[in-house]
Short mmCIF file of C-alpha atoms in Angstrom, two decimals:
data_model
loop_
_atom_site.label_atom_id
_atom_site.label_comp_id
_atom_site.label_asym_id
_atom_site.label_seq_id
_atom_site.Cartn_x
_atom_site.Cartn_y
_atom_site.Cartn_z
CA MET A 1 -16.85 -31.46 12.29
CA LEU A 2 -14.77 -30.00 9.49
CA SER A 3 -15.17 -30.93 5.82
CA VAL A 4 -12.30 -30.20 3.45
CA ILE A 5 -13.40 -29.86 -0.18
CA ILE A 6 -10.83 -30.05 -2.97
CA VAL A 7 -11.84 -29.72 -6.61
CA THR A 8 -9.43 -31.09 -9.18
CA TRP A 9 -9.20 -31.33 -12.94
CA ASN A 10 -6.20 -33.21 -14.35
CA GLY A 11 -4.28 -32.23 -11.22
CA ARG A 12 -3.04 -35.61 -10.04
CA ARG A 13 0.54 -34.31 -9.88
CA PHE A 14 -0.44 -31.81 -7.15
CA LEU A 15 -2.84 -33.90 -5.11
CA ASP A 16 -0.50 -36.09 -3.05
CA PRO A 17 1.45 -33.21 -1.43
CA CYS A 18 -1.79 -31.25 -1.06
CA LEU A 19 -3.54 -34.13 0.73
CA ARG A 20 -0.55 -35.02 2.87
CA ALA A 21 -0.23 -31.47 4.15
CA VAL A 22 -3.90 -30.94 5.00
CA SER A 23 -4.64 -34.41 6.39
CA ALA A 24 -1.88 -33.99 8.98
CA GLN A 25 -3.82 -31.07 10.49
CA LEU A 26 -7.26 -32.72 10.74
CA GLN A 27 -9.08 -34.39 13.59
CA PRO A 28 -10.16 -38.06 13.22
CA SER A 29 -13.80 -37.00 12.81
CA ASP A 30 -13.01 -34.57 9.99
CA GLU A 31 -13.45 -35.54 6.36
CA ILE A 32 -11.78 -34.82 3.03
CA ILE A 33 -13.87 -34.71 -0.15
CA VAL A 34 -12.15 -34.61 -3.54
CA VAL A 35 -14.38 -33.72 -6.46
CA ASP A 36 -12.77 -34.91 -9.70
CA ASN A 37 -14.06 -32.82 -12.58
CA GLY A 38 -13.85 -35.49 -15.28
CA SER A 39 -10.06 -35.74 -15.27
CA VAL A 40 -8.34 -37.86 -17.91
CA ASP A 41 -5.01 -38.21 -16.08
CA GLY A 42 -6.04 -41.17 -13.91
CA THR A 43 -6.84 -39.04 -10.86
CA ALA A 44 -9.92 -41.01 -9.78
CA ALA A 45 -8.28 -44.45 -10.00
CA TRP A 46 -5.16 -43.23 -8.22
CA LEU A 47 -7.14 -41.63 -5.40
CA ALA A 48 -9.26 -44.73 -4.85
CA HIS A 49 -6.08 -46.76 -4.39
CA ALA A 50 -3.73 -44.32 -2.63
CA TRP A 51 -6.08 -42.31 -0.42
CA ARG A 52 -8.70 -44.51 1.23
CA ARG A 53 -9.55 -41.72 3.71
CA VAL A 54 -10.72 -39.44 0.92
CA ARG A 55 -14.36 -39.39 -0.17
CA LEU A 56 -14.01 -39.32 -3.94
CA ILE A 57 -16.77 -37.87 -6.10
CA ALA A 58 -15.89 -38.58 -9.72
CA LEU A 59 -17.90 -36.42 -12.12
CA PRO A 60 -18.38 -37.51 -15.74
CA SER A 61 -17.61 -34.02 -17.08
CA ASN A 62 -15.95 -30.80 -16.04
CA LEU A 63 -18.35 -28.52 -14.13
CA GLY A 64 -15.66 -25.95 -13.46
CA PHE A 65 -14.49 -24.84 -10.05
CA ALA A 66 -17.87 -23.37 -9.10
CA GLY A 67 -19.84 -26.44 -10.12
CA GLY A 68 -17.36 -28.84 -8.55
CA VAL A 69 -17.33 -26.89 -5.28
CA ASN A 70 -21.12 -27.00 -5.14
CA VAL A 71 -21.11 -30.79 -5.56
CA GLY A 72 -18.63 -31.07 -2.70
CA LEU A 73 -20.54 -28.66 -0.46
CA ARG A 74 -23.78 -30.59 -0.94
CA ALA A 75 -22.05 -33.87 -0.04
CA ALA A 76 -20.20 -32.47 2.99
CA ARG A 77 -21.30 -33.34 6.52
CA GLY A 78 -19.36 -30.71 8.45
CA GLU A 79 -20.61 -27.49 9.99
CA LEU A 80 -17.38 -25.85 8.87
CA LEU A 81 -16.48 -26.19 5.18
CA LEU A 82 -12.91 -25.62 4.02
CA LEU A 83 -12.23 -24.96 0.34
CA LEU A 84 -8.67 -25.75 -0.68
CA ASN A 85 -7.18 -25.59 -4.16
CA ASN A 86 -5.65 -28.83 -5.39
CA ASP A 87 -2.38 -26.96 -6.01
CA ALA A 88 -2.25 -25.36 -2.54
CA PHE A 89 -0.16 -26.86 0.27
CA VAL A 90 -1.09 -25.78 3.79
CA GLU A 91 1.70 -24.81 6.15
CA SER A 92 1.95 -25.76 9.82
CA GLY A 93 -1.00 -24.55 11.88
CA CYS A 94 -3.05 -23.35 8.92
CA VAL A 95 -6.23 -25.34 9.48
CA PRO A 96 -6.30 -24.86 13.29
CA ALA A 97 -5.86 -21.09 12.80
CA LEU A 98 -8.86 -20.92 10.46
CA VAL A 99 -11.04 -23.08 12.73
CA GLU A 100 -10.07 -21.07 15.82
CA THR A 101 -11.09 -17.88 14.03
CA MET A 102 -14.55 -19.25 13.35
CA TYR A 103 -15.01 -20.44 16.94
CA GLN A 104 -13.69 -17.20 18.43
CA TYR A 105 -16.02 -15.08 16.28
CA PRO A 106 -19.30 -17.02 15.98
CA GLN A 107 -20.99 -14.11 14.20
CA ILE A 108 -18.78 -14.31 11.08
CA GLY A 109 -19.61 -16.43 8.07
CA ALA A 110 -16.14 -17.00 6.64
CA ALA A 111 -12.45 -16.98 7.49
CA ALA A 112 -9.83 -16.17 4.86
CA GLY A 113 -6.40 -17.73 4.78
CA VAL A 114 -3.20 -16.41 3.22
CA LEU A 115 -1.94 -17.90 -0.03
CA THR A 116 1.72 -17.36 -0.90
CA PHE A 117 3.47 -18.12 -4.17
CA ASP A 118 4.86 -21.65 -4.06
CA HIS A 119 8.12 -20.60 -5.71
CA ARG A 120 8.33 -17.36 -3.70
CA PRO A 121 6.79 -18.19 -0.30
CA GLU A 122 7.90 -14.85 1.12
CA LEU A 123 5.43 -13.10 -1.23
CA ILE A 124 1.67 -13.00 -0.77
CA ALA A 125 -0.52 -14.24 -3.61
CA SER A 126 -3.78 -13.55 -1.78
CA ALA A 127 -4.84 -12.51 1.71
CA GLY A 128 -8.55 -12.34 1.10
CA ILE A 129 -10.40 -10.26 -1.48
CA THR A 130 -10.43 -6.51 -1.97
CA ALA A 131 -12.73 -4.63 -4.35
CA ARG A 132 -12.80 -1.22 -6.02
CA ARG A 133 -15.45 1.25 -7.15
CA ASP A 134 -14.78 0.33 -10.76
CA GLY A 135 -15.99 -3.20 -9.95
CA LEU A 136 -12.56 -4.78 -10.10
CA ALA A 137 -12.02 -7.42 -7.42
CA LEU A 138 -8.45 -8.38 -6.60
CA ASP A 139 -6.39 -10.53 -4.28
CA ARG A 140 -5.62 -8.46 -1.20
CA TRP A 141 -1.93 -7.63 -0.59
CA SER A 142 -0.92 -9.59 -3.71
CA GLY A 143 2.82 -9.27 -4.33
CA CYS A 144 3.56 -7.87 -0.86
CA ASN A 145 5.97 -9.50 1.56
CA VAL A 146 4.41 -11.72 4.22
CA HIS A 147 6.00 -9.47 6.85
CA SER A 148 3.49 -6.79 5.83
CA LEU A 149 0.57 -8.92 7.03
CA PRO A 150 -1.29 -7.69 10.12
CA ALA A 151 -0.34 -9.36 13.38
CA THR A 152 -3.93 -10.04 14.37
CA ARG A 153 -7.17 -11.04 12.68
CA GLN A 154 -9.03 -8.33 10.81
CA ALA A 155 -12.16 -7.96 8.72
CA VAL A 156 -11.81 -8.32 4.95
CA MET A 157 -14.39 -8.14 2.19
CA GLY A 158 -14.23 -11.87 1.47
CA ALA A 159 -12.12 -15.00 1.23
CA SER A 160 -10.32 -16.36 -1.82
CA GLY A 161 -11.82 -19.71 -2.82
CA GLY A 162 -8.33 -21.22 -2.86
CA LEU A 163 -8.19 -21.20 0.95
CA ALA A 164 -11.52 -20.30 2.53
CA LEU A 165 -13.38 -21.62 5.55
CA TYR A 166 -17.16 -21.14 5.36
CA ARG A 167 -19.83 -21.62 7.99
CA ARG A 168 -22.65 -23.89 6.82
CA THR A 169 -25.31 -21.56 8.20
CA MET A 170 -24.00 -18.74 6.01
CA LEU A 171 -24.18 -20.84 2.85
CA GLU A 172 -27.67 -22.00 3.78
CA ASP A 173 -28.60 -18.32 3.99
CA ILE A 174 -26.95 -16.92 0.86
CA GLY A 175 -26.74 -19.99 -1.39
CA LEU A 176 -23.77 -21.76 -2.93
CA MET A 177 -21.48 -20.58 -5.71
CA ALA A 178 -23.03 -19.46 -8.99
CA PRO A 179 -22.43 -22.51 -11.22
CA ASP A 180 -22.64 -20.50 -14.45
CA PHE A 181 -19.44 -18.67 -13.49
CA PHE A 182 -17.58 -21.96 -14.11
CA ASN A 183 -14.14 -20.57 -13.09
CA TYR A 184 -12.92 -17.26 -11.67
CA LEU A 185 -14.66 -14.63 -9.52
CA GLU A 186 -17.23 -17.09 -8.20
CA ASP A 187 -15.69 -16.46 -4.77
CA VAL A 188 -16.08 -12.70 -5.28
CA ASP A 189 -19.75 -13.10 -6.19
CA LEU A 190 -20.26 -15.24 -3.09
CA ALA A 191 -18.41 -12.73 -0.89
CA TRP A 192 -20.54 -9.84 -2.16
CA ARG A 193 -23.73 -11.85 -1.57
CA ALA A 194 -22.52 -12.59 1.96
CA GLN A 195 -21.92 -8.88 2.59
CA LEU A 196 -25.42 -8.08 1.32
CA ARG A 197 -26.79 -10.40 4.01
CA GLY A 198 -24.58 -8.98 6.75
CA TRP A 199 -22.11 -11.87 7.04
CA ALA A 200 -18.59 -10.76 7.95
CA CYS A 201 -15.29 -12.39 6.94
CA PHE A 202 -12.08 -12.27 8.98
CA LEU A 203 -8.55 -12.81 7.74
CA ALA A 204 -6.50 -15.29 9.77
CA PRO A 205 -2.96 -14.06 9.00
CA ASN A 206 -1.27 -17.16 10.47
CA ALA A 207 -3.28 -19.54 8.28
CA ARG A 208 -1.02 -19.92 5.27
CA ALA A 209 -0.62 -22.18 2.26
CA ARG A 210 1.81 -22.18 -0.66
CA HIS A 211 -0.04 -21.97 -3.96
CA ILE A 212 1.00 -22.74 -7.55
CA TYR A 213 -0.84 -19.75 -8.98
CA SER A 214 -2.97 -20.36 -12.12
CA ALA A 215 -1.69 -23.92 -12.47
CA THR A 216 -5.02 -25.11 -13.89
CA GLY A 217 -6.42 -22.19 -15.91
CA GLY A 218 -3.10 -20.77 -17.05
CA GLN A 219 -2.11 -17.18 -16.34
CA GLY A 220 -3.08 -14.97 -19.30
CA SER A 221 -4.72 -17.80 -21.28
CA PRO A 222 -7.60 -16.88 -23.62
CA LEU A 223 -9.94 -18.99 -21.47
CA LYS A 224 -9.02 -17.07 -18.34
CA GLN A 225 -9.30 -13.72 -20.15
CA ARG A 226 -12.79 -14.59 -21.41
CA LEU A 227 -14.08 -15.86 -18.08
CA LEU A 228 -12.65 -12.94 -16.11
CA GLY A 229 -14.23 -10.40 -18.48
CA ARG A 230 -17.58 -12.19 -18.42
CA ASN A 231 -17.73 -12.95 -14.71
CA ARG A 232 -16.67 -9.46 -13.69
CA LEU A 233 -19.80 -8.01 -15.30
CA ARG A 234 -21.96 -10.86 -14.03
CA ALA A 235 -20.91 -10.26 -10.42
CA ILE A 236 -21.42 -6.49 -10.68
CA ILE A 237 -24.87 -6.82 -12.22
CA ARG A 238 -25.99 -9.43 -9.70
CA CYS A 239 -24.59 -7.92 -6.53
CA PHE A 240 -24.18 -4.12 -6.62
CA PRO A 241 -27.18 -2.39 -4.98
CA THR A 242 -28.86 0.13 -7.28
CA GLY A 243 -27.62 3.19 -5.41
CA VAL A 244 -24.06 1.87 -5.32
CA LEU A 245 -24.20 0.86 -8.98
CA ARG A 246 -25.41 4.32 -9.97
CA ALA A 247 -22.61 6.00 -8.00
CA CYS A 248 -19.93 3.62 -9.32
CA LEU A 249 -21.10 3.48 -12.93
CA PRO A 250 -18.68 6.18 -14.23
CA HIS A 251 -15.75 4.25 -12.71
CA ILE A 252 -17.05 0.93 -14.06
CA LEU A 253 -17.52 2.31 -17.59
CA ALA A 254 -14.11 4.01 -17.52
CA TYR A 255 -12.47 0.70 -16.65
CA GLU A 256 -14.40 -1.09 -19.39
CA VAL A 257 -13.31 1.46 -22.01
CA LEU A 258 -9.68 1.03 -20.99
CA ALA A 259 -9.95 -2.76 -20.90
CA LEU A 260 -11.58 -2.96 -24.33
CA THR A 261 -9.03 -0.55 -25.79
CA TYR A 262 -6.21 -2.62 -24.34
CA ALA A 263 -7.79 -5.80 -25.72
CA ALA A 264 -8.06 -4.30 -29.20
CA LEU A 265 -4.52 -2.91 -29.23
CA THR A 266 -2.93 -6.12 -27.93
CA ARG A 267 -5.18 -8.41 -29.99
CA LYS A 268 -6.81 -10.25 -27.11
CA PRO A 269 -10.28 -11.01 -28.51
CA ALA A 270 -11.17 -13.29 -25.58
CA MET A 271 -11.36 -10.25 -23.30
CA ILE A 272 -13.99 -8.75 -25.59
CA ALA A 273 -15.85 -12.02 -26.14
CA GLY A 274 -16.36 -12.53 -22.41
CA ARG A 275 -17.97 -9.13 -22.00
CA VAL A 276 -20.23 -9.70 -24.99
CA GLU A 277 -21.29 -13.02 -23.48
CA ALA A 278 -22.25 -11.32 -20.20
CA LEU A 279 -24.37 -8.74 -22.03
CA ARG A 280 -26.14 -11.51 -23.95
CA ASP A 281 -27.12 -13.02 -20.60
CA ARG A 282 -28.54 -9.74 -19.28
CA ARG A 283 -32.13 -10.99 -18.90
CA THR A 284 -31.05 -13.92 -16.77
CA LEU A 285 -28.65 -11.74 -14.82
CA LEU A 286 -31.30 -9.10 -14.14
CA HIS A 287 -33.66 -11.79 -12.85
CA GLU A 288 -30.92 -13.11 -10.56
CA ARG A 289 -30.20 -9.55 -9.47
CA ARG A 290 -33.80 -8.99 -8.40
CA CYS A 291 -33.76 -12.18 -6.33
CA ILE A 292 -30.45 -11.31 -4.65
CA GLN A 293 -31.28 -7.67 -3.98
CA ALA A 294 -34.71 -8.53 -2.57
CA ARG A 295 -32.95 -10.29 0.33
CA ARG A 296 -30.43 -7.53 1.03
CA ILE A 297 -30.37 -6.35 4.65
CA VAL A 298 -27.41 -3.91 4.61
CA SER A 299 -27.45 -0.29 3.51
CA ASP A 300 -25.86 1.09 0.36
CA TYR A 301 -23.36 2.82 2.61
CA ALA A 302 -22.33 -0.44 4.33
CA PHE A 303 -21.83 -2.21 1.00
CA ALA A 304 -19.97 0.72 -0.59
CA ALA A 305 -17.63 0.94 2.41
CA TRP A 306 -15.82 -2.14 1.04
CA LEU A 307 -15.16 -0.50 -2.35
CA GLU A 308 -11.85 1.33 -2.56
CA PRO A 309 -11.16 4.21 -4.98
CA PRO A 310 -9.61 2.96 -8.24
CA PRO A 311 -5.97 3.96 -8.74
CA PRO A 312 -4.73 5.63 -11.94
CA PRO A 313 -4.75 3.26 -14.97
CA TRP A 314 -0.96 3.23 -15.17
CA GLN A 315 -0.77 1.96 -11.59
CA THR A 316 -3.21 -0.89 -12.35
CA LEU A 317 -1.12 -1.85 -15.39
CA ARG A 318 2.10 -1.68 -13.39
CA THR A 319 0.64 -3.96 -10.71
CA ALA A 320 -0.47 -6.47 -13.37
CA ARG A 321 2.99 -6.47 -14.93
CA TYR A 322 4.59 -6.99 -11.53
CA LEU A 323 2.37 -10.03 -10.91
CA ASN A 324 3.19 -11.40 -14.37
CA ALA A 325 6.90 -10.99 -13.67
CA ILE A 326 6.56 -13.00 -10.46
CA LEU A 327 4.79 -15.77 -12.31
CA GLU A 328 7.22 -15.76 -15.24
CA ALA A 329 10.08 -16.25 -12.77
CA ARG A 330 8.44 -19.54 -11.82
CA GLU A 331 9.20 -20.93 -15.28
CA HIS A 332 12.94 -20.33 -15.00
#
């Protein structure tokens, strides 16, 4: 049985095409769970009337993506658990391709799908997660043409939470998403914890969905800047083994210096505030780190093998500007 979990917050305008696309690819025994994070746009009432098949969980307040996903995962009955963004619209064959990947490789814990930009479906928004030695985690192949995707399945570090199929046994082993992350990088933290426990993730290149990127959080918004800065440090502190952290620390600190300098010069205080917030939580984070690292079964070498060398700062900035240009084109 497959459970589809969709978390929404004031996203009624996206839900009908999202649900129509995914429901057409499900078996009669599969289920769809929509977790409404305290929306005020009439989402819950509309769903109850228009989508009788959907199991609606209406929350009184917004728990963020991480908290909403956890509510849905706990309510789900399936052995396979599909996370799908409310602003993502699966293309033909997407769900079967993800499910087939999990059945063909019973040793893996997750299968990653490919998200493309809704307004530029020939361009990849995410094909799983990639990570660097400076602790930066990014969408794999973001901005590349879909023709550059591999022809066959291949291992990736983790799956983007916008289109990810998880095995229940993996989540029972590593735990659910960290609710304190609220939004952003909670899927990275989960992917790193899965790697620490030896769970692999495969990319299914034919499992694709068009995604309205940053439709909820807003690309470049102060909220997103704060949460990204905070959650980046949280994930590193929680998940990097001591030996890997020691080896990567110069790269991590170099990135932080550049990020803080950029924030000061461009007057983006939210980027700084998020990092300060993470440091304030250091006692809690260190306790969580000890619990996570105590259950690690892979070597430092195996974990570090997923961390790519960081490119020159100018290349990182150029990539960010390229992504922003793609998203700005959506508004015109």
